[in-house]
Each structure stands twice: as structure tokens, then as C-alpha cells.
Steps between C-alpha positions, in 0.01 A plus 500: 500500500684634199547851362323805629139481386308795349275497807784561744667743259190718506490486878866587533517792263146629461191576710408231748275235359148520644403148396519215744641179355281196527605270784410146592152455654495363852287190555217605728447152632865470604487833680187404690642164590822654630359805676132444559547274801616574852622856444172616352296344779712674761489834321159510329506875446789494252469452126762243408648445157337810352655799328523826690253653257226253589565521873495879489159533347613590149300383202815445297494178298715211622846474351744213459787499752845599378740209545810604304692712747843660536571634850823690555581408859683803635703477822374602844173637364242250623553292187523169689138544606398553138709199397306289752174597326641396163636173636161410643303605196721314255518192721123488545430541128773274370691778324859461385765723656820621334733396782866573569739211552541615862305795642601798280563553130871572526443820700661756505578432135234591246236236433578251228246257358757221518478511880139375498487136594372289213508788251589409143563773242270539204556222254575245771274227626137588560444609859186590697455877534591681819225686683680686780847655529539644848830424679785740572673638194646820368253589228667481160384816330725449197858537402552871435771421246234331287226665293210640696268236357706206627293237686484479875649192661182461707298472179711206392324315783159665543241596236479866408142533628602404855396730783814678627500640853732582789511679836690801638558635851596836648882506479524615861315193628682279250838632620421410861402148403788451255761620749382245755462216251810554283739623768730202442456500120566860402854623557366855548252394767754273666746787551238739638427480876135597446260609228506855637880506475485360147246757378684787670799438272419214259794559267737417784369142485349451155703402194310453171549149374629363831367159598144519624485878486206502259298436819626829644372748241202516261417132544160532330655666196755220486235227526299655217808456282523868417836645397673740734617835359869410527440184295412713197829682469831409344826519690530861387157575635344565159153361423499205266138420419368196312328698225194360328450647150123485545443540871146437623341775704406465864190682618502570871272715711673769706549442870254768600123511466496612140383277217732608220744227399864562416668316214845371587769368272654177643839619374461798732582263783859572408459851358308719747255731327293789633169394647185680595549712811341388822440148624774532762485257792659652807679254728425513870859611565755752379555284193245516222438294191386700199259265328398761247841573349657154509427328171696198622268460796185569301602252234561231760166554675315512168667175397390331821146630452494340156621162631329460838123477520495576872749591771390442859605726788604332824372784721153441349531124482135402543379771264753372247373144537145611430615669178702191408201271550287735291757511218541121499130425554589285798288416802529609861695203630744526210651816652444438870813369667744537787807720512823317421869574562407767755766585756425527869473858617296640214743448215205457264281780632201600295340838471532832321843653468482813714694682769216492750609374840869484407772654710728768356772237467266264312391780267863581426577135428195476272605811306857377463388153390276645229772737384767227484258267318387775265415276206296271723320805639410604145365150433302506821347844439408403145333169585335639811332758276398238245355281775280782629393590149388140465323513837310808387388315191403195707304708751602587856186372674507180298866457592432557870236225502729258319794570732280449807381168360855392420624583851208326666564188295874505581428536871249214490744272319779589745281414800390176339841383372764636734610450857452841659341630180823675397864466397735357764866511593684222311601333828141378529496345151618141523355377169768570239233529230387828656823639644610798285860540391686708760726768359618839614510646848123484562292190560274403211156408631297198396188302581387196700180325396228414748434136567168331431443647154305299247698355211367762259567786741844360579598506134390859448651624826829337399491692172446823690780438751773344284804731457620586152805272486311191613213581263741537212644156581149358510416643157833381364430143614151522352621619158817294491427181691812300572549208270553162659727262313378144527768232520538286192369148530779250450496124507636343814851372439571146610721475802833327471 
């Protein structure tokens, strides 16, 4: 979409914008036609197609739904379930997706606008705008050899007032899932007999830069496109920063409960400077990560805060969805969906990250996983805190009511749409449209639709149950319908 706009520049380098960009109004008649039928008659107690504010008793005025979205789909963090929501919403409302040629944007390489199917650089032919960018990529922060004000590759595709969001997961839970899923992909995981053996001595297996080994350490940090400390040093180990003669200031609140903001110099990412004492975040292991004294870490987290409007937390998935719906001014059914890409055996477990009920061996593995993935743990702690700060602002009792309503609606839809009312082993899924891609050592669960559904219910249940790869193909065919070449009419030649 061209150079970095003043709007996004302010959001990147200054206080977060409090204004909400105007979106496109939903047509009430279309919503009622699509949703006001069989589902509403079966579940008369639910308020369909309303914002969370109106269904929670708030007198807040109605707001237009946000429909320009950038979702950074992180790995093994419940992101496939969020992607399903975006697929359904965009499909239902006729929005245009920025799609990869296959299923990822050149991952693990940094995102490049040229990898978006149908994208034409500024100055090319006129093209319809994109509404949603949401498939796997490594977020392209910027080239650190360029000036600080250089444009983001993502903003070549999406407007600067898009709503940016992502999701994180406790590195201990993520490590368990990643080890199972990427065992054959990561050379480090492949050489280790078990996750416990890997975490007991990870450097015996892990080699930075080895094929697939970005899955084995700080995968969230990698997906966010953040630089690693060793990437900012010359061969001699001396810092070589990209200096900006007039660096903008970043204002970031300390990690604790205080309200005084620190001012950070972006160039300090490469030149550590003294910071205010305190704000340390103790790891749940012998290793600790000093968030207060690491200007590199603080700069990175402050930068993400300035770019992303919201970061969901997998362990509080439903609470995160309520906050997402509130931020986007979406309705209940816009954020109610089924879990996708979940592995059999609890690979996508939900719930608070705690040591309650764990064995001593599990607690040791959790501590080692967080210590090994120290940058991911810093991300998780930071965004977990920001989520709960947002919950406090939203209101705990209001949140509890909204979460209960969301879960009741999900359960009702599962009973109505699905055989058994839940995810099933893939051996029971004979319809290829609903059979999820099988990868890794664990079975990826999927869904079978009940028979006898009405045409309208069938269509919506299909949207809910379709795995991400099949849904991407469906959207691709919708946006880029195959062209049929008609044979040329020729006069019949006389026979000899």
C-alpha cells in the first residue's frame, strides 16, 4: 500500500493511538437473513450478530466492525483456531484475503509483499484492496541495516490503520507440542530421543542455523521477526548499530505495577544503557531473565506494543476471544468456533500456565523449557500481563458473563453440527474436505458433520469444520476463479 503512512509511524514510535479507524458497516438485513433462521430458533436465549457491549448490558453506542486485519499466525499456539474464525468471517462478508501462492508466505524467510498472490506494487495496475492478512509468515519487522523509519513489508500490502494482532503460548506447553509436531523437521528434535533428553542438554542437539532448528528454540520470537542478539554483532563481536540521527523516542510502561513510563532510545537496542532498577521477572527455574536491565529486550517488547493492537494468550483462549470481539466490534458468532489443528492427547490444552497437579519431572521439564526458550518466556510474561491489564479495564464480571455465553454457544453449535459433538480421530473422517493435514508424530483431530442438516445449517457447519488448508484453497478459488479457454470457432474444412 505504499510508503509508511503518518498514522502507522505514530503507532510505531509514539504512544498507542486511542482512535478506532472507521470500518465498513455490516448490512443488518444480510446478517439477519444469514443468521436469523434455524440457529436462532433452536437457541432463542442467545443474542446473535450483536457486539459484546450490547449483549453484556453496556450502554455503549454501537460501533462499526473492524474489517482490515493483520493476524500474525504463530506456530503451535492455537493460531489455527483463530485463523478459522478469520476465514469464516471474511468468507461470510465477502472480504478479500492477502493469500500466499501455496499455504505460507515463504516461511521461514521474512515476509515479502511480492509473495502475496495477485499483489502489484504501487504504480502498477489498480487492484482491489486486501482486507485480511492472516496466513503463516515470519513477520517482517524491517531490515536493521536500513534507517529506522524504513517501511514494513506488511504495510506494502495492508493499510496502516489495519488492526494488528497475534497469539502467544507458554513456552513449556509450546515446546511439548512443537517437539511432537516438528520431530521430523527439526534436526535438533530429530536427534533427541525425547523432549526431556533434549531439554536436559539442548546444546548437544541444537545448532543455530541448522535446518529446521528455528522450531527448537524461541519459536515465538522467531515468528515475530525479532532479531536475535547474535544477529546484531559483527564477526569480531562488536556492536554495529544502524544509527538514526534523529531517533524517535519509545515510551513504555515498566513491567511492574507502577505508572511511570521509561523513555528508550531505539539505538539502545545495540548499545545497552542503564535502566531504572527493578522490574525483574524471575524465571521459574535456576535461569532468570532480567527484564529491567536488558535494553535490547525492552526495546523489542516496546516495539511490539507499538505495532500490535492486541496479543491473545492461548492459556486464556476464550477470554482473549472476548477481548478480540470487543476490540473489533464483532458479534458473538464471529468469534465462536471449533478448535483446529489440535493433536490427540491434549497437544492443544487450554488453561492457566501453572505447576498445580504436575509431577516433579513435569515441573522440571517446564522450568527447563522456559529457561531454554528465554526470549519466548519474556514475550509470554509481557503479553500475559498486558492481557490481564486489558481484562481489568474490561471488567472481570462482565468478562465472566461473556465467556460463559461464548462457551455455551460453542457447545450448542458442536452438538448441532458434529457427530459426537466433538473432534474425532482422523480415521473416522472420510470426507476429504474435512480431513485435516496429518503431520508429526501425533494424530491431528478433525470433525464429521451430522446428517440431516438444513441447507443453511449445512453451509455454516461446513465453515466451522473446514480445516485451514482446505479453507485456504476455497478462498483462493473464490478470489482467483480458474479461467476457461473457449475453443476458437473455425469453419469446417471440406473433406478431400
